[in-house]
CSV table of N, CA and C in Angstrom, one decimal:
chain,number,residue,atom,x,y,z
M,1,UNK,N,-76.9,-52.7,269.9
M,1,UNK,CA,-77.8,-51.3,269.6
M,1,UNK,C,-79.2,-51.7,269.2
M,2,UNK,N,-80.2,-51.2,269.6
M,2,UNK,CA,-81.6,-52.0,269.0
M,2,UNK,C,-81.8,-50.9,267.6
M,3,UNK,N,-82.4,-51.4,266.5
M,3,UNK,CA,-82.6,-50.8,265.4
M,3,UNK,C,-83.9,-49.8,265.8
M,4,UNK,N,-84.2,-48.9,265.4
M,4,UNK,CA,-85.6,-48.3,265.2
M,4,UNK,C,-86.4,-48.9,264.0
M,5,UNK,N,-87.4,-49.2,263.9
M,5,UNK,CA,-88.3,-49.5,263.3
M,5,UNK,C,-88.7,-48.1,262.3
M,6,UNK,N,-88.9,-47.9,261.0
M,6,UNK,CA,-89.5,-46.9,260.1
M,6,UNK,C,-90.8,-46.9,260.1
M,7,UNK,N,-91.8,-46.2,260.6
M,7,UNK,CA,-93.4,-46.3,260.2
M,7,UNK,C,-93.5,-46.5,258.6
M,8,UNK,N,-94.5,-47.3,258.3
M,8,UNK,CA,-95.0,-47.7,257.0
M,8,UNK,C,-95.3,-46.6,256.0
M,9,UNK,N,-95.8,-45.6,256.5
M,9,UNK,CA,-96.4,-44.3,255.8
M,9,UNK,C,-94.6,-43.3,255.5
M,10,UNK,N,-93.7,-43.3,256.7
M,10,UNK,CA,-92.6,-42.7,256.3
M,10,UNK,C,-91.8,-43.6,255.5
M,11,UNK,N,-91.9,-44.5,255.0
M,11,UNK,CA,-91.1,-45.5,254.2
M,11,UNK,C,-91.6,-45.4,252.9
M,12,UNK,N,-93.0,-45.4,252.7
M,12,UNK,CA,-93.6,-45.3,251.7
M,12,UNK,C,-93.2,-43.9,250.9
M,13,UNK,N,-93.5,-43.1,251.6
M,13,UNK,CA,-93.3,-41.9,251.2
M,13,UNK,C,-91.9,-41.4,250.8
M,14,UNK,N,-90.8,-42.1,251.3
M,14,UNK,CA,-89.4,-41.8,251.3
M,14,UNK,C,-89.0,-42.5,249.7
M,15,UNK,N,-89.7,-43.8,249.6
M,15,UNK,CA,-89.5,-44.4,248.5
M,15,UNK,C,-90.4,-43.6,247.2
M,16,UNK,N,-91.6,-43.1,247.2
M,16,UNK,CA,-92.1,-42.4,246.3
M,16,UNK,C,-91.4,-41.2,246.0
M,17,UNK,N,-90.7,-40.6,246.8
M,17,UNK,CA,-89.8,-39.5,246.6
M,17,UNK,C,-88.3,-39.7,246.1
M,18,UNK,N,-88.1,-41.1,246.3
M,18,UNK,CA,-86.9,-41.3,245.9
M,18,UNK,C,-85.5,-40.8,246.8
M,19,UNK,N,-85.5,-41.3,248.1
M,19,UNK,CA,-85.0,-40.9,249.3
M,19,UNK,C,-85.1,-42.3,250.2
M,20,UNK,N,-83.7,-42.1,250.7
M,20,UNK,CA,-83.4,-43.3,251.9
M,20,UNK,C,-84.0,-42.9,252.9
M,21,UNK,N,-84.9,-43.7,253.5
M,21,UNK,CA,-85.4,-43.0,255.0
M,21,UNK,C,-84.7,-44.0,256.1
M,22,UNK,N,-83.7,-45.4,255.7
M,22,UNK,CA,-83.4,-46.0,256.7
M,22,UNK,C,-82.0,-45.6,257.3
M,23,UNK,N,-81.7,-45.6,258.5
M,23,UNK,CA,-80.5,-45.1,259.4
M,23,UNK,C,-80.8,-45.9,260.9
M,24,UNK,N,-79.5,-46.4,261.1
M,24,UNK,CA,-79.5,-46.9,262.4
M,24,UNK,C,-79.3,-45.8,263.5
M,25,UNK,N,-78.5,-44.8,263.0
M,25,UNK,CA,-78.4,-43.8,264.0
M,25,UNK,C,-79.1,-42.5,263.9
M,26,UNK,N,-80.3,-42.6,262.7
M,26,UNK,CA,-80.8,-41.4,262.9
M,26,UNK,C,-80.6,-40.0,262.0
M,27,UNK,N,-79.2,-40.1,262.0
M,27,UNK,CA,-78.5,-38.9,260.9
M,27,UNK,C,-78.1,-39.8,259.9
M,28,UNK,N,-77.3,-39.0,259.0
M,28,UNK,CA,-76.7,-39.5,258.0
M,28,UNK,C,-75.8,-40.6,257.7
M,29,UNK,N,-75.1,-40.7,258.8
M,29,UNK,CA,-74.1,-41.9,258.9
M,29,UNK,C,-73.5,-42.3,257.9
M,30,UNK,N,-72.7,-43.5,258.0
M,30,UNK,CA,-71.9,-43.8,256.7
M,30,UNK,C,-73.0,-43.9,255.6
M,31,UNK,N,-74.0,-44.4,255.6
M,31,UNK,CA,-74.8,-44.2,254.1
M,31,UNK,C,-75.9,-43.3,254.0
M,32,UNK,N,-75.7,-42.1,254.5
M,32,UNK,CA,-76.9,-41.1,254.5
M,32,UNK,C,-76.8,-40.7,253.2
M,33,UNK,N,-76.3,-39.4,252.9
M,33,UNK,CA,-76.5,-38.8,252.0
M,33,UNK,C,-76.0,-39.7,250.5
M,34,UNK,N,-74.7,-40.4,250.7
M,34,UNK,CA,-74.7,-41.1,249.4
M,34,UNK,C,-75.6,-42.4,249.4
M,35,UNK,N,-76.6,-42.6,250.5
M,35,UNK,CA,-77.2,-43.8,250.0
M,35,UNK,C,-78.6,-43.5,249.5
M,36,UNK,N,-78.6,-42.1,249.0
M,36,UNK,CA,-80.2,-41.7,248.7
M,36,UNK,C,-80.3,-41.9,247.4
M,37,UNK,N,-81.3,-42.5,247.1
M,37,UNK,CA,-81.6,-42.9,245.5
M,37,UNK,C,-81.9,-41.7,244.8
M,38,UNK,N,-81.5,-41.7,243.7
M,38,UNK,CA,-81.6,-40.5,242.5
M,38,UNK,C,-83.2,-41.1,242.1
M,39,UNK,N,-83.9,-40.0,241.6
M,39,UNK,CA,-85.3,-40.3,240.9
M,39,UNK,C,-85.2,-41.1,239.6
M,40,UNK,N,-86.4,-41.9,239.8
M,40,UNK,CA,-86.4,-43.0,239.0
M,40,UNK,C,-87.3,-42.6,237.6
M,41,UNK,N,-87.2,-43.2,236.5
M,41,UNK,CA,-87.8,-42.9,235.3
M,41,UNK,C,-89.3,-43.8,235.1
M,42,UNK,N,-89.1,-44.6,236.1
M,42,UNK,CA,-90.4,-45.4,236.5
M,42,UNK,C,-91.4,-45.1,237.5
M,43,UNK,N,-92.6,-45.7,237.7
M,43,UNK,CA,-93.4,-45.4,238.6
M,43,UNK,C,-93.6,-46.9,239.4
M,44,UNK,N,-93.6,-46.9,241.0
M,44,UNK,CA,-94.1,-48.4,241.3
M,44,UNK,C,-94.5,-48.1,242.4
M,45,UNK,N,-95.5,-48.8,243.1
M,45,UNK,CA,-96.3,-48.6,244.0
M,45,UNK,C,-95.8,-49.8,245.1
M,46,UNK,N,-95.5,-49.2,246.4
M,46,UNK,CA,-95.4,-50.1,247.4
M,46,UNK,C,-96.4,-50.7,248.0
M,47,UNK,N,-96.6,-51.9,248.1
M,47,UNK,CA,-97.8,-52.8,248.6
M,47,UNK,C,-97.6,-52.7,250.4
M,48,UNK,N,-98.5,-52.7,250.9
M,48,UNK,CA,-98.2,-53.0,252.3
M,48,UNK,C,-98.7,-54.3,252.7
M,49,UNK,N,-98.2,-55.1,253.7
M,49,UNK,CA,-98.4,-56.4,254.0
M,49,UNK,C,-99.2,-56.3,254.9
M,50,UNK,N,-99.9,-57.5,255.5
M,50,UNK,CA,-100.7,-57.5,256.5
M,50,UNK,C,-100.5,-57.0,257.7
M,51,UNK,N,-99.0,-57.2,258.2
M,51,UNK,CA,-98.8,-56.7,259.5
M,51,UNK,C,-98.3,-55.4,259.2
M,52,UNK,N,-98.2,-54.3,258.0
M,52,UNK,CA,-97.9,-52.9,258.0
M,52,UNK,C,-96.6,-52.7,257.3
M,53,UNK,N,-96.1,-53.7,257.2
M,53,UNK,CA,-94.5,-53.5,256.7
M,53,UNK,C,-94.3,-53.7,255.4
M,54,UNK,N,-93.6,-52.8,254.7
M,54,UNK,CA,-93.8,-53.0,253.1
M,54,UNK,C,-93.3,-54.0,252.3
M,55,UNK,N,-93.8,-54.6,251.6
M,55,UNK,CA,-93.3,-55.4,250.6
M,55,UNK,C,-92.6,-55.1,249.3
M,56,UNK,N,-92.4,-56.1,248.4
M,56,UNK,CA,-92.1,-55.9,247.2
M,56,UNK,C,-92.9,-55.1,246.4
M,57,UNK,N,-92.3,-54.1,245.3
M,57,UNK,CA,-93.5,-53.3,244.5
M,57,UNK,C,-94.5,-54.5,243.7
M,58,UNK,N,-95.6,-54.2,243.7
M,58,UNK,CA,-96.6,-54.7,243.0
M,58,UNK,C,-96.4,-54.9,241.8
M,59,UNK,N,-96.8,-56.3,241.0
M,59,UNK,CA,-96.8,-56.3,239.6
M,59,UNK,C,-97.5,-55.3,238.7
M,60,UNK,N,-96.9,-55.1,237.6
M,60,UNK,CA,-97.5,-53.6,237.1
M,60,UNK,C,-99.2,-54.3,236.8
M,61,UNK,N,-99.5,-55.3,236.6
M,61,UNK,CA,-101.0,-55.6,236.1
M,61,UNK,C,-102.0,-55.3,237.5
M,62,UNK,N,-101.2,-55.8,238.7
M,62,UNK,CA,-102.1,-55.5,239.7
M,62,UNK,C,-102.0,-54.2,240.4
M,63,UNK,N,-101.1,-53.2,239.7
M,63,UNK,CA,-101.0,-52.0,240.1
M,63,UNK,C,-101.8,-51.1,239.7
M,64,UNK,N,-102.7,-50.3,240.3
M,64,UNK,CA,-103.6,-49.2,240.0
M,64,UNK,C,-103.0,-48.2,239.6
M,65,UNK,N,-101.8,-47.5,240.3
M,65,UNK,CA,-101.2,-46.7,239.8
M,65,UNK,C,-99.7,-46.7,239.0
M,66,UNK,N,-99.8,-48.1,238.2
M,66,UNK,CA,-98.7,-48.5,237.2
M,66,UNK,C,-98.9,-47.5,236.2
M,67,UNK,N,-97.9,-47.1,235.3
M,67,UNK,CA,-98.1,-46.1,234.4
M,67,UNK,C,-98.5,-47.0,233.2
M,68,UNK,N,-99.3,-46.4,232.4
M,68,UNK,CA,-99.7,-47.0,231.2
M,68,UNK,C,-98.8,-47.7,230.3
M,69,UNK,N,-99.0,-49.0,229.6
M,69,UNK,CA,-97.8,-49.3,229.1
M,69,UNK,C,-97.2,-48.5,227.8
M,70,UNK,N,-97.8,-48.0,227.1
M,70,UNK,CA,-97.3,-46.9,225.9
M,70,UNK,C,-96.8,-46.0,226.5
M,71,UNK,N,-97.5,-45.3,227.7
M,71,UNK,CA,-96.3,-44.0,228.0
M,71,UNK,C,-95.5,-44.7,229.2
M,72,UNK,N,-95.1,-45.6,229.6
M,72,UNK,CA,-93.8,-46.2,230.0
M,72,UNK,C,-92.9,-46.5,229.1
M,73,UNK,N,-93.2,-47.0,228.1
M,73,UNK,CA,-92.5,-47.2,226.8
M,73,UNK,C,-91.7,-46.1,226.3
M,74,UNK,N,-92.4,-44.7,226.3
M,74,UNK,CA,-91.9,-43.9,225.9
M,74,UNK,C,-91.2,-43.1,227.0
M,75,UNK,N,-91.2,-43.3,228.4
M,75,UNK,CA,-90.2,-43.0,229.3
M,75,UNK,C,-89.1,-43.6,229.3
M,76,UNK,N,-89.1,-44.9,229.1
M,76,UNK,CA,-88.1,-45.9,229.3
M,76,UNK,C,-87.2,-45.8,227.9
M,77,UNK,N,-87.8,-45.1,226.9
M,77,UNK,CA,-86.9,-45.0,225.6
M,77,UNK,C,-86.3,-43.6,226.0
M,78,UNK,N,-86.6,-42.8,226.6
M,78,UNK,CA,-85.9,-41.6,226.5
M,78,UNK,C,-84.8,-42.0,227.7
M,79,UNK,N,-85.1,-42.6,228.8
M,79,UNK,CA,-84.0,-43.1,229.8
M,79,UNK,C,-82.9,-44.1,229.2
M,80,UNK,N,-83.2,-44.4,228.1
M,80,UNK,CA,-82.5,-45.3,227.6
M,80,UNK,C,-81.6,-44.7,226.1
M,81,UNK,N,-82.3,-43.3,225.7
M,81,UNK,CA,-81.8,-42.8,224.6
M,81,UNK,C,-81.8,-43.4,223.5
M,82,UNK,N,-82.9,-44.1,223.2
M,82,UNK,CA,-83.1,-44.9,222.4
M,82,UNK,C,-84.4,-44.3,221.1
M,83,UNK,N,-83.7,-43.8,220.6
M,83,UNK,CA,-84.9,-43.0,219.1
M,83,UNK,C,-85.9,-44.1,218.8
M,84,UNK,N,-85.2,-45.1,218.0
M,84,UNK,CA,-86.1,-46.1,217.5
M,84,UNK,C,-87.3,-46.6,218.4
M,85,UNK,N,-86.9,-47.0,219.5
M,85,UNK,CA,-88.1,-47.2,220.8
M,85,UNK,C,-89.0,-46.3,221.1
M,86,UNK,N,-88.5,-44.9,221.1
M,86,UNK,CA,-89.5,-43.8,221.5
M,86,UNK,C,-90.6,-43.5,220.2
M,87,UNK,N,-90.1,-43.8,219.1
M,87,UNK,CA,-91.0,-43.5,217.8
M,87,UNK,C,-91.7,-45.1,217.8
M,88,UNK,N,-91.3,-45.8,218.4
M,88,UNK,CA,-92.1,-47.3,217.9
M,88,UNK,C,-93.4,-47.3,218.9
M,89,UNK,N,-92.9,-46.4,220.1
M,89,UNK,CA,-94.1,-46.4,220.8
M,89,UNK,C,-95.5,-45.5,220.4
M,90,UNK,N,-95.2,-45.1,219.6
M,90,UNK,CA,-96.2,-44.0,218.7
M,90,UNK,C,-97.1,-44.9,217.7
M,91,UNK,N,-98.1,-44.7,217.8
M,91,UNK,CA,-99.1,-45.1,216.6
M,91,UNK,C,-98.6,-44.4,215.2
M,92,UNK,N,-98.7,-45.1,214.1
M,92,UNK,CA,-97.7,-44.4,213.0
M,92,UNK,C,-98.7,-43.2,212.3
M,93,UNK,N,-99.9,-43.1,212.8
M,93,UNK,CA,-100.6,-41.5,212.5
M,93,UNK,C,-100.7,-41.1,213.8
M,94,UNK,N,-100.0,-41.0,214.6
M,94,UNK,CA,-100.0,-40.2,215.8
M,94,UNK,C,-99.4,-38.6,215.8
M,95,UNK,N,-100.3,-38.1,216.6
M,95,UNK,CA,-100.3,-36.7,216.8
M,95,UNK,C,-99.4,-36.2,218.3
M,96,UNK,N,-98.6,-35.0,218.1
M,96,UNK,CA,-98.0,-35.1,219.0
M,96,UNK,C,-98.1,-33.5,219.1
M,97,UNK,N,-98.4,-32.7,220.2
M,97,UNK,CA,-98.4,-31.4,220.5
M,97,UNK,C,-97.3,-31.0,221.7
M,98,UNK,N,-96.1,-30.0,221.2
M,98,UNK,CA,-95.3,-29.9,222.1
M,98,UNK,C,-95.4,-28.4,222.8
M,99,UNK,N,-96.3,-27.8,223.7
M,99,UNK,CA,-96.6,-26.6,223.5
M,99,UNK,C,-96.8,-25.8,222.5
M,100,UNK,N,-97.9,-26.2,222.0
M,100,UNK,CA,-98.8,-25.5,220.8
M,100,UNK,C,-98.0,-26.1,219.3
M,101,UNK,N,-96.7,-26.7,219.5
M,101,UNK,CA,-96.1,-27.2,218.1
M,101,UNK,C,-96.7,-28.3,217.9
M,102,UNK,N,-96.9,-28.6,216.6
M,102,UNK,CA,-97.7,-29.8,216.3
M,102,UNK,C,-96.8,-30.7,215.3
M,103,UNK,N,-96.6,-32.0,215.5
M,103,UNK,CA,-96.0,-33.0,214.9
M,103,UNK,C,-96.9,-33.9,214.4
M,104,UNK,N,-97.0,-34.7,213.4
M,104,UNK,CA,-97.7,-35.8,213.1
M,104,UNK,C,-96.8,-36.9,212.3
M,105,UNK,N,-97.0,-38.4,212.7
M,105,UNK,CA,-96.7,-39.2,212.1
M,105,UNK,C,-95.3,-39.6,212.6
M,106,UNK,N,-94.7,-40.3,212.4
M,106,UNK,CA,-93.6,-41.2,213.0
M,106,UNK,C,-92.2,-40.4,212.3
M,107,UNK,N,-92.2,-39.8,211.1
M,107,UNK,CA,-91.0,-39.1,210.8
M,107,UNK,C,-90.8,-37.9,211.2
M,108,UNK,N,-92.1,-37.0,211.4
M,108,UNK,CA,-92.1,-35.8,212.1
M,108,UNK,C,-91.6,-36.1,213.6
M,109,UNK,N,-92.4,-37.0,214.3
M,109,UNK,CA,-92.1,-37.3,215.8
M,109,UNK,C,-90.6,-37.7,215.9
M,110,UNK,N,-90.0,-38.7,215.0
M,110,UNK,CA,-88.8,-39.0,214.8
M,110,UNK,C,-87.6,-37.8,215.1
M,111,UNK,N,-88.3,-36.7,214.1
M,111,UNK,CA,-87.2,-35.6,214.0
M,111,UNK,C,-87.1,-34.4,215.4
M,112,UNK,N,-88.4,-34.4,216.0
M,112,UNK,CA,-88.7,-33.6,217.0
M,112,UNK,C,-87.9,-34.4,218.4
M,113,UNK,N,-88.3,-35.4,218.5
M,113,UNK,CA,-87.5,-36.3,219.4
M,113,UNK,C,-86.0,-36.4,219.5
M,114,UNK,N,-85.4,-36.4,218.1
M,114,UNK,CA,-84.1,-36.5,218.1
M,114,UNK,C,-83.2,-35.1,218.2
M,115,UNK,N,-84.0,-34.2,218.0
M,115,UNK,CA,-83.5,-32.7,218.2
M,115,UNK,C,-83.9,-32.7,219.8
M,116,UNK,N,-85.0,-32.6,220.2
M,116,UNK,CA,-85.6,-32.1,221.7
M,116,UNK,C,-85.6,-33.1,222.7
M,117,UNK,N,-85.6,-34.4,222.4
M,117,UNK,CA,-85.9,-35.0,223.8
M,117,UNK,C,-84.5,-36.4,223.8
M,118,UNK,N,-84.0,-36.9,223.0
M,118,UNK,CA,-83.3,-37.6,223.0
M,118,UNK,C,-81.7,-37.1,223.9
M,119,UNK,N,-81.2,-37.7,225.1
M,119,UNK,CA,-80.3,-37.1,225.2
M,119,UNK,C,-80.5,-36.2,226.8
M,120,UNK,N,-82.0,-36.1,227.0
M,120,UNK,CA,-82.6,-35.3,228.3
M,120,UNK,C,-82.7,-36.4,229.3
M,121,UNK,N,-83.2,-35.7,230.2
M,121,UNK,CA,-83.6,-36.8,231.7
M,121,UNK,C,-85.2,-36.5,231.9
M,122,UNK,N,-85.9,-37.6,232.0
M,122,UNK,CA,-87.1,-37.6,232.2
M,122,UNK,C,-87.5,-38.1,233.6
M,123,UNK,N,-87.9,-37.7,234.5
M,123,UNK,CA,-88.4,-38.3,235.8
M,123,UNK,C,-89.9,-38.0,236.1
M,124,UNK,N,-90.6,-39.1,236.1
M,124,UNK,CA,-92.1,-39.2,236.6
M,124,UNK,C,-92.3,-38.9,237.9
M,125,UNK,N,-93.1,-37.7,238.2
M,125,UNK,CA,-93.5,-37.2,239.6
M,125,UNK,C,-94.6,-37.7,239.8
M,126,UNK,N,-95.7,-37.9,238.8
M,126,UNK,CA,-96.9,-38.5,239.4
M,126,UNK,C,-97.5,-39.0,238.2
M,127,UNK,N,-98.3,-39.8,238.2
M,127,UNK,CA,-99.3,-40.5,237.4
M,127,UNK,C,-100.7,-40.8,237.7
M,128,UNK,N,-101.4,-39.9,236.5
M,128,UNK,CA,-102.8,-39.6,236.6
M,128,UNK,C,-103.6,-40.5,235.6
M,129,UNK,N,-104.0,-41.7,236.0
M,129,UNK,CA,-104.7,-42.7,234.9
M,129,UNK,C,-105.9,-41.8,234.5
M,130,UNK,N,-106.5,-42.3,233.0
M,130,UNK,CA,-107.8,-41.9,232.8
M,130,UNK,C,-108.1,-43.2,231.9
M,131,UNK,N,-109.2,-42.9,231.1
M,131,UNK,CA,-109.7,-44.3,230.3
M,131,UNK,C,-109.1,-44.7,229.3
M,132,UNK,N,-108.6,-43.7,228.5
M,132,UNK,CA,-107.8,-44.0,227.3
M,132,UNK,C,-106.0,-43.7,227.3
M,133,UNK,N,-105.7,-43.8,228.5
M,133,UNK,CA,-104.3,-43.3,228.6
M,133,UNK,C,-103.7,-43.0,230.1
M,134,UNK,N,-102.8,-41.8,230.0
M,134,UNK,CA,-102.7,-41.6,231.6
M,134,UNK,C,-102.3,-39.8,231.1
M,135,UNK,N,-102.1,-39.3,232.4
M,135,UNK,CA,-101.4,-37.9,232.5
M,135,UNK,C,-100.2,-37.9,233.6
M,136,UNK,N,-99.1,-37.7,233.0
M,136,UNK,CA,-98.0,-37.7,233.6
M,136,UNK,C,-97.2,-36.3,234.1
M,137,UNK,N,-97.1,-35.9,235.2
M,137,UNK,CA,-96.4,-34.8,235.6
M,137,UNK,C,-95.3,-35.2,235.7
M,138,UNK,N,-94.2,-34.9,235.1
M,138,UNK,CA,-92.7,-34.9,235.0
M,138,UNK,C,-91.9,-33.9,234.7
M,139,UNK,N,-90.5,-34.1,235.2
M,139,UNK,CA,-89.5,-33.3,235.4
M,139,UNK,C,-88.5,-33.7,234.2
M,140,UNK,N,-88.7,-32.8,233.2
M,140,UNK,CA,-87.4,-33.1,232.2
M,140,UNK,C,-86.3,-32.1,231.9
M,141,UNK,N,-85.4,-32.7,232.0
M,141,UNK,CA,-84.0,-31.9,231.8
M,141,UNK,C,-83.4,-31.9,230.5
M,142,UNK,N,-83.7,-31.4,229.3
M,142,UNK,CA,-83.0,-31.2,228.0
M,142,UNK,C,-81.4,-31.4,227.9
M,143,UNK,N,-80.9,-32.1,227.7
M,143,UNK,CA,-79.6,-31.7,227.3
M,143,UNK,C,-78.6,-31.3,228.5
M,144,UNK,N,-78.7,-31.7,230.0
M,144,UNK,CA,-78.1,-31.1,231.0
M,144,UNK,C,-78.5,-30.1,231.2
M,145,UNK,N,-79.7,-29.4,231.1
M,145,UNK,CA,-80.0,-28.0,232.0
M,145,UNK,C,-80.8,-28.6,233.0
M,146,UNK,N,-81.2,-27.5,233.8
M,146,UNK,CA,-81.9,-27.8,235.1
M,146,UNK,C,-83.1,-28.2,235.1
M,147,UNK,N,-83.7,-28.2,233.9
M,147,UNK,CA,-85.2,-29.0,233.5
M,147,UNK,C,-86.1,-28.1,233.9
M,148,UNK,N,-87.6,-28.5,233.8
M,148,UNK,CA,-88.6,-28.1,234.0
M,148,UNK,C,-89.8,-29.0,234.3
M,149,UNK,N,-91.0,-28.5,235.0
M,149,UNK,CA,-92.0,-29.8,235.2
M,149,UNK,C,-93.2,-29.4,233.9
M,150,UNK,N,-93.7,-30.7,233.6
M,150,UNK,CA,-94.5,-30.5,232.4
M,150,UNK,C,-95.5,-31.7,232.5
M,151,UNK,N,-97.0,-31.5,231.9
M,151,UNK,CA,-97.8,-32.5,232.0
M,151,UNK,C,-97.6,-33.2,230.5
M,152,UNK,N,-97.5,-34.3,230.7
M,152,UNK,CA,-97.6,-35.4,229.4
M,152,UNK,C,-99.0,-36.1,229.5
M,153,UNK,N,-100.0,-35.7,228.4
M,153,UNK,CA,-101.0,-36.2,228.3
M,153,UNK,C,-100.9,-37.1,227.2
M,154,UNK,N,-101.2,-38.6,227.6
M,154,UNK,CA,-101.1,-39.5,226.6
M,154,UNK,C,-102.8,-40.2,226.3
M,155,UNK,N,-102.7,-40.4,225.1
M,155,UNK,CA,-104.0,-41.1,224.7
M,155,UNK,C,-103.5,-41.9,224.0
M,156,UNK,N,-104.4,-43.1,224.3
M,156,UNK,CA,-103.5,-44.4,223.6
M,156,UNK,C,-104.6,-45.4,223.0
M,157,UNK,N,-104.1,-45.8,221.8
M,157,UNK,CA,-105.1,-46.9,220.7
M,157,UNK,C,-104.3,-47.7,220.5
M,158,UNK,N,-104.9,-49.0,220.6
M,158,UNK,CA,-104.0,-50.4,220.5
M,158,UNK,C,-102.7,-50.6,220.9
M,159,UNK,N,-102.7,-50.2,222.2
M,159,UNK,CA,-101.3,-50.3,222.9
M,159,UNK,C,-100.3,-49.1,222.6
M,160,UNK,N,-100.1,-48.3,221.7
M,160,UNK,CA,-99.5,-47.0,221.3
M,160,UNK,C,-100.1,-45.9,221.3
M,161,UNK,N,-98.9,-45.0,221.6
M,161,UNK,CA,-99.6,-43.6,221.8
M,161,UNK,C,-99.9,-42.8,220.3
M,162,UNK,N,-101.4,-42.6,220.7
M,162,UNK,CA,-102.3,-41.7,219.5
M,162,UNK,C,-102.1,-40.5,219.6
M,163,UNK,N,-101.8,-40.1,220.8
M,163,UNK,CA,-101.9,-38.2,220.8
M,163,UNK,C,-101.2,-37.9,222.3
M,164,UNK,N,-100.3,-37.2,222.0
M,164,UNK,CA,-99.5,-36.8,223.2
M,164,UNK,C,-99.3,-35.3,223.2
M,165,UNK,N,-99.8,-34.8,224.5
M,165,UNK,CA,-100.1,-33.5,224.6
M,165,UNK,C,-98.9,-32.8,225.6
M,166,UNK,N,-98.1,-32.1,225.6
M,166,UNK,CA,-97.1,-31.5,226.4
M,166,UNK,C,-97.0,-30.2,226.7
M,167,UNK,N,-97.1,-30.1,228.0
M,167,UNK,CA,-97.4,-28.5,228.5
M,167,UNK,C,-96.7,-28.3,229.7
M,168,UNK,N,-96.5,-27.1,229.8
M,168,UNK,CA,-95.5,-26.9,231.2
M,168,UNK,C,-96.6,-26.6,232.3
M,169,UNK,N,-96.2,-27.3,233.3
M,169,UNK,CA,-96.9,-27.5,234.7
M,169,UNK,C,-97.1,-26.0,235.2
């Protein structure tokens, strides 16, 4: 049986959407629905080789679409349910706005995150870099809920989050 090649555009789209596009038979087959990837908490870009086939994800330093490291530290801390790492991603004098509510400094951010963030699932849908940070379109599902989409606008100073503005998308 001859295997069909998947066009690079389809494969790239499938990888970005978190699904598996590979199949020998064209249907779900034995690996179909069970093999579909779950959404990732990180963003990676698939590079195309000169022949047009996908290669390994690009290293973060060379990837224009890589999430800004301080924002990625926040995403990783939520995924790991690591309150200390989440707080450490912020500047000591950071300001956080969560749909109009204001939190300042590590102590307030820690209380907010402990009550409202840790234990939730955060999935990055889109990354829009800016000169001093990034804006992430995310799906956040707190404590087992169905979740919602939001824009997380990160301003970064000295490698840590200086301001974070969370707004419903």
